[in-house]
């Protein structure tokens, strides 16, 4: 009998524990009776928009957001000075204007209406306070390097220890400040770097936290004083972010009451668009698999938008393994990129050769991607004295079905011209590790270059210490002069020259750029899924 | 008995210690690091170094382990996530509830189906019911859970619009028991199917073995009703091996959670594990690993204790061992 009682007891205990968890998880309100599956509209009749994303908002700390979605979420709480829109112009956010007369001193005028949620105004002091945190080595922000252009900050982006003030930043009045850069730079680049990446934090809430503790502070997990259109209500990094409207937002109270992000698998984006559980996606951060494009476009409840080509697949070539430019040209000729774009991407992409897609203002149209020509590839290989004895390993980022298939085609193409290749799928951390250590033969990785200011990325790919082992003195000279150039025409011609050189040297051929699909439910008005500037007008979004 | 439990808990400490060391070594041998995830390689070397210093990754590996262990033993602190800077203890704690809820419900339901069905199948061997139950269990075992999950989503969420396809509550809704229950139905069905499928067969075969025993013939001979013969005399012995199987079921469910939680975006520990491994979030991986090891050890201990409770023979041997 005891045994029976014992078993019964443990079962009862288990059940009781379960019940406690159940009630704990479900919150205090027990009288909810949501009936509809179309949860978006059913959440207590509130005006809610749910956005599907495929990347987790890992760290929403505005000093160092990790990944695209984190940046969007941080920006909704702490608007940057300006934001890049899809037409590649900058729209005012926290700053009403950014101006310069000499390309060295930039005057930033803040929106005087801007207020923190505790009622105090957002001032120039807050901006300076944030910049000091950003450039503090103890905070070790991954964005600090962007601010290395400012006078008084060292080349790694840190304010030298023992220095109290940043020499290049001056407060003019409560809502105006000036930035002085070390070298002249264009207004657009200033906006693209400092304007977009400085998300102002409230000095009053953070001044008592030591910079070394700021990342771990409760505030950075759940900011309590914000200024943007939405406030954070809860976050679970791998699953969701829920936000509620900030009625006092300086550009006008949002019409929506809630804005939520749901972290989903790629295949679930189309499913949940169909079921109504999400209302829209962010094209490059809520990636719909190419195979679902037709299905999503066919949904009656949804309007779709074809995005510009941004995310590009690059082939990294280790020049210790493939030393001759002719051999690298041969790789370019051997790849049937047209077939990949037509058959695999079903036209939702473009063939790219080099760093610039057709979306970039700096693309030189005279430099066209080389056509598929296996015979030419073979003869180039022969000229270079290529010996096909060794099988090269093609390391590919795993998890993207389209990229995996494309890699198979490329491996076939390369095998066909006499470059034996075998594929190795790797997760992102492993792949990056191998590329950086140059412990690879060939590699394929997705890279998205910013359209306005691609210099930091291109400089990394081509300058000393790049992951290909490429070296060209002329290229380094062009890159150096681009760093201090303010004449747009000269910048364009420099980038054109760069494209002509790399078309010959082929340090890092690209394969294709995808046009990410955006989709939005017709019940949402004012919102358009796009990679740049999607949330600029978020306060005007509404639901029918 | 208490002696035995205390002894087992004391033995568990070096085991847990060993597990953390092995895990730390394997984790650090894997290529990549949280630095790769946090900072672009295009950053100046000084910036990458600053990040390493900030995360404590600049000191030798054994020093890092020592710091981790010291924090754990002295402060019960598992540290901060290297990616999100959230407290690891808090993160694990907040994800544990949903997993326990999902797993616990599925385990209880699965057992509640498996035991009566297994017993019935055994008592009516080769009947239609037996064949149906065995076919059902075969399907439960062999249909992959991701497939069943996607199929259910297709039918109940996309076609019939009856149930939500993911999450645990309606985002931004007020939550509530009903809301959670609605979200639980599909994942629970999938997990229950596999738990019940596996265990029906165990119960049936264990029951069949007992049914041939002579003491049951005695029970019947003394005129006991068949119902009592089966449920009192046969079942009690037949269930002893099942206790062991159920004890193993807990770690299996814990591991299987990764797939199900991903399909249904269930905010549990499974997805946390996956994403922290993918992003090489060392401190979170260490914390999760410790918890997983703890669950396995606890499940084993619980099994052994239950075993002793249901099987008198074992109790005696424990007492004997304790005396010596």
PDB file of N, CA and C in Angstrom, chain A residues 3 7 18 21-22 25-26 29 32 34-37 39 44 58 66 138 140 142 145 156 158 215-216 221 236-240 242 258 260 262 264-265 271-272 274 277 427 429-430 433 436 457 460, chain B residues 31-32 37-39 41-43 46-47 50-51 54 80 83-86 91 95 97 101 158 161-166 168 171-172 174-176 182 262 265-267 271-272 275 280-281 309-310:
ATOM      1  N   UNK A   3       3.682   1.708  -1.299  1.00  0.00           N
ATOM      2  CA  UNK A   3       4.222   1.995  -2.623  1.00  0.00           C
ATOM      3  C   UNK A   3       3.193   2.776  -3.433  1.00  0.00           C
ATOM      4  N   UNK A   7       3.584   6.530  -4.965  1.00  0.00           N
ATOM      5  CA  UNK A   7       3.462   6.877  -6.378  1.00  0.00           C
ATOM      6  C   UNK A   7       2.412   7.945  -6.594  1.00  0.00           C
ATOM      7  N   UNK A  18       3.002  21.438 -12.040  1.00  0.00           N
ATOM      8  CA  UNK A  18       2.632  21.786 -13.402  1.00  0.00           C
ATOM      9  C   UNK A  18       1.615  22.918 -13.426  1.00  0.00           C
ATOM     10  N   UNK A  21       3.188  26.206 -12.614  1.00  0.00           N
ATOM     11  CA  UNK A  21       3.904  26.756 -13.767  1.00  0.00           C
ATOM     12  C   UNK A  21       2.911  27.337 -14.761  1.00  0.00           C
ATOM     13  N   UNK A  22       1.856  26.602 -14.976  1.00  0.00           N
ATOM     14  CA  UNK A  22       0.866  27.013 -15.968  1.00  0.00           C
ATOM     15  C   UNK A  22       0.317  28.381 -15.624  1.00  0.00           C
ATOM     16  N   UNK A  25       2.957  31.104 -15.942  1.00  0.00           N
ATOM     17  CA  UNK A  25       3.287  31.483 -17.308  1.00  0.00           C
ATOM     18  C   UNK A  25       2.182  32.318 -17.938  1.00  0.00           C
ATOM     19  N   UNK A  26       0.990  32.103 -17.472  1.00  0.00           N
ATOM     20  CA  UNK A  26      -0.112  32.693 -18.218  1.00  0.00           C
ATOM     21  C   UNK A  26      -0.506  34.061 -17.706  1.00  0.00           C
ATOM     22  N   UNK A  29      -4.102  37.856 -15.771  1.00  0.00           N
ATOM     23  CA  UNK A  29      -5.450  37.982 -16.297  1.00  0.00           C
ATOM     24  C   UNK A  29      -5.996  36.625 -16.728  1.00  0.00           C
ATOM     25  N   UNK A  32      -9.328  35.911 -20.068  1.00  0.00           N
ATOM     26  CA  UNK A  32      -9.194  36.126 -21.508  1.00  0.00           C
ATOM     27  C   UNK A  32      -9.893  35.002 -22.260  1.00  0.00           C
ATOM     28  N   UNK A  34      -9.800  34.521 -25.988  1.00  0.00           N
ATOM     29  CA  UNK A  34      -9.520  34.736 -27.402  1.00  0.00           C
ATOM     30  C   UNK A  34     -10.065  33.589 -28.231  1.00  0.00           C
ATOM     31  N   UNK A  35     -10.916  33.907 -29.152  1.00  0.00           N
ATOM     32  CA  UNK A  35     -11.503  32.838 -29.932  1.00  0.00           C
ATOM     33  C   UNK A  35     -10.821  32.677 -31.277  1.00  0.00           C
ATOM     34  N   UNK A  36     -10.587  33.792 -31.972  1.00  0.00           N
ATOM     35  CA  UNK A  36     -10.110  33.695 -33.351  1.00  0.00           C
ATOM     36  C   UNK A  36      -8.676  33.243 -33.431  1.00  0.00           C
ATOM     37  N   UNK A  37      -8.328  32.556 -34.504  1.00  0.00           N
ATOM     38  CA  UNK A  37      -6.936  32.189 -34.727  1.00  0.00           C
ATOM     39  C   UNK A  37      -6.187  33.389 -35.257  1.00  0.00           C
ATOM     40  N   UNK A  39      -4.880  35.920 -34.569  1.00  0.00           N
ATOM     41  CA  UNK A  39      -4.555  36.486 -33.275  1.00  0.00           C
ATOM     42  C   UNK A  39      -4.253  37.973 -33.350  1.00  0.00           C
ATOM     43  N   UNK A  44      -7.539  41.412 -27.785  1.00  0.00           N
ATOM     44  CA  UNK A  44      -8.337  42.361 -27.019  1.00  0.00           C
ATOM     45  C   UNK A  44      -8.763  43.577 -27.834  1.00  0.00           C
ATOM     46  N   UNK A  58      19.209  39.687 -30.654  1.00  0.00           N
ATOM     47  CA  UNK A  58      20.063  39.139 -29.604  1.00  0.00           C
ATOM     48  C   UNK A  58      20.430  40.142 -28.529  1.00  0.00           C
ATOM     49  N   UNK A  66      23.236  43.768 -31.647  1.00  0.00           N
ATOM     50  CA  UNK A  66      23.791  42.615 -32.345  1.00  0.00           C
ATOM     51  C   UNK A  66      22.840  42.215 -33.466  1.00  0.00           C
ATOM     52  N   UNK A 138      35.886  50.620 -21.969  1.00  0.00           N
ATOM     53  CA  UNK A 138      35.317  49.666 -21.013  1.00  0.00           C
ATOM     54  C   UNK A 138      33.966  49.134 -21.503  1.00  0.00           C
ATOM     55  N   UNK A 140      33.384  48.733 -24.721  1.00  0.00           N
ATOM     56  CA  UNK A 140      33.816  47.879 -25.831  1.00  0.00           C
ATOM     57  C   UNK A 140      32.728  47.686 -26.870  1.00  0.00           C
ATOM     58  N   UNK A 142      30.900  47.381 -30.316  1.00  0.00           N
ATOM     59  CA  UNK A 142      31.347  46.978 -31.647  1.00  0.00           C
ATOM     60  C   UNK A 142      31.081  48.072 -32.678  1.00  0.00           C
ATOM     61  N   UNK A 145      34.185  51.924 -33.584  1.00  0.00           N
ATOM     62  CA  UNK A 145      35.110  52.250 -34.681  1.00  0.00           C
ATOM     63  C   UNK A 145      34.516  53.268 -35.653  1.00  0.00           C
ATOM     64  N   UNK A 156      40.897  53.526 -33.148  1.00  0.00           N
ATOM     65  CA  UNK A 156      40.051  52.355 -32.911  1.00  0.00           C
ATOM     66  C   UNK A 156      38.648  52.769 -32.487  1.00  0.00           C
ATOM     67  N   UNK A 158      38.106  54.855 -29.693  1.00  0.00           N
ATOM     68  CA  UNK A 158      38.002  55.063 -28.248  1.00  0.00           C
ATOM     69  C   UNK A 158      38.548  56.423 -27.838  1.00  0.00           C
ATOM     70  N   UNK A 215      26.681  47.482 -20.011  1.00  0.00           N
ATOM     71  CA  UNK A 215      26.097  46.452 -20.869  1.00  0.00           C
ATOM     72  C   UNK A 215      25.243  45.471 -20.072  1.00  0.00           C
ATOM     73  N   UNK A 216      25.677  45.199 -18.830  1.00  0.00           N
ATOM     74  CA  UNK A 216      24.979  44.213 -18.006  1.00  0.00           C
ATOM     75  C   UNK A 216      23.853  44.836 -17.189  1.00  0.00           C
ATOM     76  N   UNK A 221      18.757  45.697 -20.552  1.00  0.00           N
ATOM     77  CA  UNK A 221      17.884  44.543 -20.804  1.00  0.00           C
ATOM     78  C   UNK A 221      16.459  45.011 -21.068  1.00  0.00           C
ATOM     79  N   UNK A 236      12.035  38.167 -25.464  1.00  0.00           N
ATOM     80  CA  UNK A 236      12.607  36.841 -25.302  1.00  0.00           C
ATOM     81  C   UNK A 236      13.402  36.652 -26.584  1.00  0.00           C
ATOM     82  N   UNK A 237      14.738  36.720 -26.479  1.00  0.00           N
ATOM     83  CA  UNK A 237      15.553  36.955 -27.669  1.00  0.00           C
ATOM     84  C   UNK A 237      15.317  35.963 -28.801  1.00  0.00           C
ATOM     85  N   UNK A 238      14.983  34.730 -28.499  1.00  0.00           N
ATOM     86  CA  UNK A 238      14.806  33.768 -29.581  1.00  0.00           C
ATOM     87  C   UNK A 238      13.358  33.663 -30.038  1.00  0.00           C
ATOM     88  N   UNK A 239      12.470  34.410 -29.417  1.00  0.00           N
ATOM     89  CA  UNK A 239      11.066  34.212 -29.750  1.00  0.00           C
ATOM     90  C   UNK A 239      10.279  35.474 -30.091  1.00  0.00           C
ATOM     91  N   UNK A 240      10.386  36.475 -29.298  1.00  0.00           N
ATOM     92  CA  UNK A 240       9.558  37.649 -29.599  1.00  0.00           C
ATOM     93  C   UNK A 240      10.058  38.894 -28.896  1.00  0.00           C
ATOM     94  N   UNK A 242       7.805  42.408 -27.654  1.00  0.00           N
ATOM     95  CA  UNK A 242       6.534  43.136 -27.704  1.00  0.00           C
ATOM     96  C   UNK A 242       6.796  44.571 -27.262  1.00  0.00           C
ATOM     97  N   UNK A 258       0.247  48.531 -30.355  1.00  0.00           N
ATOM     98  CA  UNK A 258       1.345  47.592 -30.114  1.00  0.00           C
ATOM     99  C   UNK A 258       2.058  47.244 -31.402  1.00  0.00           C
ATOM    100  N   UNK A 260       4.795  44.173 -32.472  1.00  0.00           N
ATOM    101  CA  UNK A 260       5.500  42.998 -31.977  1.00  0.00           C
ATOM    102  C   UNK A 260       6.394  42.412 -33.059  1.00  0.00           C
ATOM    103  N   UNK A 262       8.073  38.749 -34.105  1.00  0.00           N
ATOM    104  CA  UNK A 262       8.094  37.314 -33.814  1.00  0.00           C
ATOM    105  C   UNK A 262       9.272  36.689 -34.536  1.00  0.00           C
ATOM    106  N   UNK A 264      10.956  33.698 -36.210  1.00  0.00           N
ATOM    107  CA  UNK A 264      10.431  32.482 -36.824  1.00  0.00           C
ATOM    108  C   UNK A 264      11.465  31.835 -37.726  1.00  0.00           C
ATOM    109  N   UNK A 265      11.244  30.573 -38.034  1.00  0.00           N
ATOM    110  CA  UNK A 265      11.993  29.903 -39.094  1.00  0.00           C
ATOM    111  C   UNK A 265      11.547  30.499 -40.424  1.00  0.00           C
ATOM    112  N   UNK A 271       3.836  30.732 -43.847  1.00  0.00           N
ATOM    113  CA  UNK A 271       2.729  30.085 -43.152  1.00  0.00           C
ATOM    114  C   UNK A 271       1.962  31.082 -42.299  1.00  0.00           C
ATOM    115  N   UNK A 272       2.710  31.889 -41.547  1.00  0.00           N
ATOM    116  CA  UNK A 272       2.041  32.787 -40.613  1.00  0.00           C
ATOM    117  C   UNK A 272       1.500  34.043 -41.287  1.00  0.00           C
ATOM    118  N   UNK A 274       0.026  33.691 -44.065  1.00  0.00           N
ATOM    119  CA  UNK A 274      -1.233  33.118 -44.540  1.00  0.00           C
ATOM    120  C   UNK A 274      -2.241  33.001 -43.395  1.00  0.00           C
ATOM    121  N   UNK A 277      -1.087  35.225 -38.411  1.00  0.00           N
ATOM    122  CA  UNK A 277      -0.384  35.382 -37.133  1.00  0.00           C
ATOM    123  C   UNK A 277       0.696  36.452 -37.207  1.00  0.00           C
ATOM    124  N   UNK A 427      28.674  26.184 -39.975  1.00  0.00           N
ATOM    125  CA  UNK A 427      27.848  27.222 -39.362  1.00  0.00           C
ATOM    126  C   UNK A 427      28.626  28.529 -39.340  1.00  0.00           C
ATOM    127  N   UNK A 429      29.707  30.768 -37.174  1.00  0.00           N
ATOM    128  CA  UNK A 429      30.870  31.020 -36.308  1.00  0.00           C
ATOM    129  C   UNK A 429      32.104  30.295 -36.834  1.00  0.00           C
ATOM    130  N   UNK A 430      31.910  29.036 -37.266  1.00  0.00           N
ATOM    131  CA  UNK A 430      33.041  28.257 -37.769  1.00  0.00           C
ATOM    132  C   UNK A 430      33.569  28.848 -39.075  1.00  0.00           C
ATOM    133  N   UNK A 433      35.451  32.055 -38.528  1.00  0.00           N
ATOM    134  CA  UNK A 433      36.717  31.718 -37.903  1.00  0.00           C
ATOM    135  C   UNK A 433      37.731  31.242 -38.946  1.00  0.00           C
ATOM    136  N   UNK A 436      38.755  34.227 -41.372  1.00  0.00           N
ATOM    137  CA  UNK A 436      39.631  35.207 -40.747  1.00  0.00           C
ATOM    138  C   UNK A 436      41.036  34.643 -40.563  1.00  0.00           C
ATOM    139  N   UNK A 457      33.787  48.283 -45.496  1.00  0.00           N
ATOM    140  CA  UNK A 457      33.780  46.873 -45.870  1.00  0.00           C
ATOM    141  C   UNK A 457      34.777  46.594 -46.980  1.00  0.00           C
ATOM    142  N   UNK A 460      38.241  46.607 -45.842  1.00  0.00           N
ATOM    143  CA  UNK A 460      38.592  45.374 -45.134  1.00  0.00           C
ATOM    144  C   UNK A 460      38.893  44.240 -46.113  1.00  0.00           C
TER     145      UNK A 460
ATOM    146  N   UNK B  31      35.600  25.521 -33.292  1.00  0.00           N
ATOM    147  CA  UNK B  31      36.083  26.738 -33.948  1.00  0.00           C
ATOM    148  C   UNK B  31      35.086  27.882 -33.750  1.00  0.00           C
ATOM    149  N   UNK B  32      35.581  29.103 -33.819  1.00  0.00           N
ATOM    150  CA  UNK B  32      34.714  30.263 -33.643  1.00  0.00           C
ATOM    151  C   UNK B  32      34.630  30.651 -32.182  1.00  0.00           C
ATOM    152  N   UNK B  37      30.798  36.565 -33.453  1.00  0.00           N
ATOM    153  CA  UNK B  37      29.396  36.910 -33.590  1.00  0.00           C
ATOM    154  C   UNK B  37      29.161  38.379 -33.265  1.00  0.00           C
ATOM    155  N   UNK B  38      29.968  38.908 -32.361  1.00  0.00           N
ATOM    156  CA  UNK B  38      29.709  40.251 -31.854  1.00  0.00           C
ATOM    157  C   UNK B  38      30.384  41.330 -32.682  1.00  0.00           C
ATOM    158  N   UNK B  39      31.605  41.052 -33.116  1.00  0.00           N
ATOM    159  CA  UNK B  39      32.318  42.123 -33.807  1.00  0.00           C
ATOM    160  C   UNK B  39      32.732  41.663 -35.193  1.00  0.00           C
ATOM    161  N   UNK B  41      35.030  41.285 -38.356  1.00  0.00           N
ATOM    162  CA  UNK B  41      36.501  41.215 -38.444  1.00  0.00           C
ATOM    163  C   UNK B  41      37.107  42.470 -39.028  1.00  0.00           C
ATOM    164  N   UNK B  42      36.284  43.345 -39.632  1.00  0.00           N
ATOM    165  CA  UNK B  42      36.862  44.561 -40.218  1.00  0.00           C
ATOM    166  C   UNK B  42      37.252  45.583 -39.150  1.00  0.00           C
ATOM    167  N   UNK B  43      36.852  45.327 -37.899  1.00  0.00           N
ATOM    168  CA  UNK B  43      37.164  46.276 -36.828  1.00  0.00           C
ATOM    169  C   UNK B  43      38.664  46.338 -36.572  1.00  0.00           C
ATOM    170  N   UNK B  46      42.546  46.781 -32.000  1.00  0.00           N
ATOM    171  CA  UNK B  46      42.386  47.265 -30.628  1.00  0.00           C
ATOM    172  C   UNK B  46      40.936  47.116 -30.168  1.00  0.00           C
ATOM    173  N   UNK B  47      39.997  47.285 -31.101  1.00  0.00           N
ATOM    174  CA  UNK B  47      38.584  47.174 -30.747  1.00  0.00           C
ATOM    175  C   UNK B  47      38.220  45.728 -30.436  1.00  0.00           C
ATOM    176  N   UNK B  50      39.596  44.964 -27.063  1.00  0.00           N
ATOM    177  CA  UNK B  50      38.778  45.568 -26.000  1.00  0.00           C
ATOM    178  C   UNK B  50      37.560  44.689 -25.689  1.00  0.00           C
ATOM    179  N   UNK B  51      36.984  44.112 -26.748  1.00  0.00           N
ATOM    180  CA  UNK B  51      35.816  43.249 -26.546  1.00  0.00           C
ATOM    181  C   UNK B  51      36.223  41.984 -25.778  1.00  0.00           C
ATOM    182  N   UNK B  54      36.603  42.846 -22.246  1.00  0.00           N
ATOM    183  CA  UNK B  54      35.301  43.081 -21.631  1.00  0.00           C
ATOM    184  C   UNK B  54      34.614  41.755 -21.292  1.00  0.00           C
ATOM    185  N   UNK B  80      26.955  36.114 -17.014  1.00  0.00           N
ATOM    186  CA  UNK B  80      26.128  36.810 -17.982  1.00  0.00           C
ATOM    187  C   UNK B  80      26.336  36.227 -19.368  1.00  0.00           C
ATOM    188  N   UNK B  83      26.432  37.262 -25.372  1.00  0.00           N
ATOM    189  CA  UNK B  83      25.793  37.902 -26.522  1.00  0.00           C
ATOM    190  C   UNK B  83      24.762  38.935 -26.061  1.00  0.00           C
ATOM    191  N   UNK B  84      23.915  38.551 -25.125  1.00  0.00           N
ATOM    192  CA  UNK B  84      22.827  39.458 -24.739  1.00  0.00           C
ATOM    193  C   UNK B  84      23.093  40.180 -23.429  1.00  0.00           C
ATOM    194  N   UNK B  85      24.102  39.752 -22.687  1.00  0.00           N
ATOM    195  CA  UNK B  85      24.422  40.341 -21.389  1.00  0.00           C
ATOM    196  C   UNK B  85      23.318  40.125 -20.368  1.00  0.00           C
ATOM    197  N   UNK B  86      22.419  39.194 -20.659  1.00  0.00           N
ATOM    198  CA  UNK B  86      21.396  38.874 -19.693  1.00  0.00           C
ATOM    199  C   UNK B  86      22.011  37.912 -18.676  1.00  0.00           C
ATOM    200  N   UNK B  91      17.890  33.805 -17.457  1.00  0.00           N
ATOM    201  CA  UNK B  91      17.493  33.353 -18.783  1.00  0.00           C
ATOM    202  C   UNK B  91      17.025  31.891 -18.731  1.00  0.00           C
ATOM    203  N   UNK B  95      13.080  30.329 -19.181  1.00  0.00           N
ATOM    204  CA  UNK B  95      12.754  29.404 -20.281  1.00  0.00           C
ATOM    205  C   UNK B  95      12.405  28.014 -19.777  1.00  0.00           C
ATOM    206  N   UNK B  97      10.241  27.171 -17.364  1.00  0.00           N
ATOM    207  CA  UNK B  97       8.799  26.988 -17.136  1.00  0.00           C
ATOM    208  C   UNK B  97       8.080  26.438 -18.350  1.00  0.00           C
ATOM    209  N   UNK B 101       6.393  22.747 -18.596  1.00  0.00           N
ATOM    210  CA  UNK B 101       4.957  22.671 -18.840  1.00  0.00           C
ATOM    211  C   UNK B 101       4.654  21.753 -20.027  1.00  0.00           C
ATOM    212  N   UNK B 158      -3.567  26.243 -40.871  1.00  0.00           N
ATOM    213  CA  UNK B 158      -3.704  26.868 -42.185  1.00  0.00           C
ATOM    214  C   UNK B 158      -5.040  26.541 -42.839  1.00  0.00           C
ATOM    215  N   UNK B 161      -8.009  26.769 -39.537  1.00  0.00           N
ATOM    216  CA  UNK B 161      -7.934  28.000 -38.738  1.00  0.00           C
ATOM    217  C   UNK B 161      -8.440  27.802 -37.317  1.00  0.00           C
ATOM    218  N   UNK B 162      -8.191  26.643 -36.755  1.00  0.00           N
ATOM    219  CA  UNK B 162      -8.674  26.387 -35.392  1.00  0.00           C
ATOM    220  C   UNK B 162      -7.660  26.784 -34.330  1.00  0.00           C
ATOM    221  N   UNK B 163      -6.403  26.496 -34.624  1.00  0.00           N
ATOM    222  CA  UNK B 163      -5.383  26.664 -33.597  1.00  0.00           C
ATOM    223  C   UNK B 163      -4.206  27.488 -34.109  1.00  0.00           C
ATOM    224  N   UNK B 164      -3.549  28.211 -33.225  1.00  0.00           N
ATOM    225  CA  UNK B 164      -2.367  28.976 -33.622  1.00  0.00           C
ATOM    226  C   UNK B 164      -1.216  28.041 -33.963  1.00  0.00           C
ATOM    227  N   UNK B 165      -0.321  28.478 -34.844  1.00  0.00           N
ATOM    228  CA  UNK B 165       0.749  27.585 -35.285  1.00  0.00           C
ATOM    229  C   UNK B 165       2.010  27.734 -34.454  1.00  0.00           C
ATOM    230  N   UNK B 166       2.113  28.804 -33.674  1.00  0.00           N
ATOM    231  CA  UNK B 166       3.365  28.955 -32.941  1.00  0.00           C
ATOM    232  C   UNK B 166       3.213  29.842 -31.728  1.00  0.00           C
ATOM    233  N   UNK B 168       3.503  30.694 -27.432  1.00  0.00           N
ATOM    234  CA  UNK B 168       2.857  30.147 -26.248  1.00  0.00           C
ATOM    235  C   UNK B 168       1.656  30.983 -25.864  1.00  0.00           C
ATOM    236  N   UNK B 171       0.807  37.318 -28.855  1.00  0.00           N
ATOM    237  CA  UNK B 171       1.723  38.397 -28.504  1.00  0.00           C
ATOM    238  C   UNK B 171       0.944  39.658 -28.182  1.00  0.00           C
ATOM    239  N   UNK B 172       1.265  40.232 -27.044  1.00  0.00           N
ATOM    240  CA  UNK B 172       0.609  41.473 -26.673  1.00  0.00           C
ATOM    241  C   UNK B 172      -0.797  41.245 -26.157  1.00  0.00           C
ATOM    242  N   UNK B 174      -3.532  39.332 -23.418  1.00  0.00           N
ATOM    243  CA  UNK B 174      -3.456  39.323 -21.959  1.00  0.00           C
ATOM    244  C   UNK B 174      -3.055  37.954 -21.433  1.00  0.00           C
ATOM    245  N   UNK B 175      -2.787  37.011 -22.334  1.00  0.00           N
ATOM    246  CA  UNK B 175      -2.372  35.684 -21.888  1.00  0.00           C
ATOM    247  C   UNK B 175      -3.562  34.917 -21.350  1.00  0.00           C
ATOM    248  N   UNK B 176      -3.408  34.298 -20.217  1.00  0.00           N
ATOM    249  CA  UNK B 176      -4.508  33.543 -19.643  1.00  0.00           C
ATOM    250  C   UNK B 176      -4.363  32.064 -19.935  1.00  0.00           C
ATOM    251  N   UNK B 182      -4.567  26.704 -25.757  1.00  0.00           N
ATOM    252  CA  UNK B 182      -4.758  26.663 -27.211  1.00  0.00           C
ATOM    253  C   UNK B 182      -3.421  26.506 -27.943  1.00  0.00           C
ATOM    254  N   UNK B 262      11.388  24.407 -31.762  1.00  0.00           N
ATOM    255  CA  UNK B 262      11.706  25.228 -32.919  1.00  0.00           C
ATOM    256  C   UNK B 262      10.534  25.288 -33.896  1.00  0.00           C
ATOM    257  N   UNK B 265       7.880  27.403 -32.316  1.00  0.00           N
ATOM    258  CA  UNK B 265       8.418  28.599 -31.657  1.00  0.00           C
ATOM    259  C   UNK B 265       8.032  28.633 -30.186  1.00  0.00           C
ATOM    260  N   UNK B 266       8.145  27.523 -29.516  1.00  0.00           N
ATOM    261  CA  UNK B 266       7.801  27.452 -28.094  1.00  0.00           C
ATOM    262  C   UNK B 266       8.932  28.084 -27.290  1.00  0.00           C
ATOM    263  N   UNK B 267       8.620  29.050 -26.443  1.00  0.00           N
ATOM    264  CA  UNK B 267       9.703  29.796 -25.778  1.00  0.00           C
ATOM    265  C   UNK B 267      10.396  29.014 -24.669  1.00  0.00           C
ATOM    266  N   UNK B 271      15.269  25.989 -27.736  1.00  0.00           N
ATOM    267  CA  UNK B 271      15.742  26.975 -28.696  1.00  0.00           C
ATOM    268  C   UNK B 271      16.871  27.821 -28.115  1.00  0.00           C
ATOM    269  N   UNK B 272      16.786  28.058 -26.822  1.00  0.00           N
ATOM    270  CA  UNK B 272      17.856  28.799 -26.150  1.00  0.00           C
ATOM    271  C   UNK B 272      19.171  28.036 -26.300  1.00  0.00           C
ATOM    272  N   UNK B 275      20.407  28.306 -29.998  1.00  0.00           N
ATOM    273  CA  UNK B 275      20.944  29.596 -30.415  1.00  0.00           C
ATOM    274  C   UNK B 275      22.216  29.932 -29.638  1.00  0.00           C
ATOM    275  N   UNK B 280      27.988  30.637 -30.045  1.00  0.00           N
ATOM    276  CA  UNK B 280      29.143  30.380 -29.170  1.00  0.00           C
ATOM    277  C   UNK B 280      29.047  31.217 -27.893  1.00  0.00           C
ATOM    278  N   UNK B 281      27.856  31.268 -27.348  1.00  0.00           N
ATOM    279  CA  UNK B 281      27.634  32.042 -26.128  1.00  0.00           C
ATOM    280  C   UNK B 281      28.110  31.195 -24.950  1.00  0.00           C
ATOM    281  N   UNK B 309      10.712   2.178  -4.033  1.00  0.00           N
ATOM    282  CA  UNK B 309       9.373   2.245  -3.449  1.00  0.00           C
ATOM    283  C   UNK B 309       8.466   1.137  -3.985  1.00  0.00           C
ATOM    284  N   UNK B 310       8.585   0.876  -5.305  1.00  0.00           N
ATOM    285  CA  UNK B 310       7.671  -0.114  -5.873  1.00  0.00           C
ATOM    286  C   UNK B 310       8.210  -1.542  -5.766  1.00  0.00           C
TER     287      UNK B 310
END
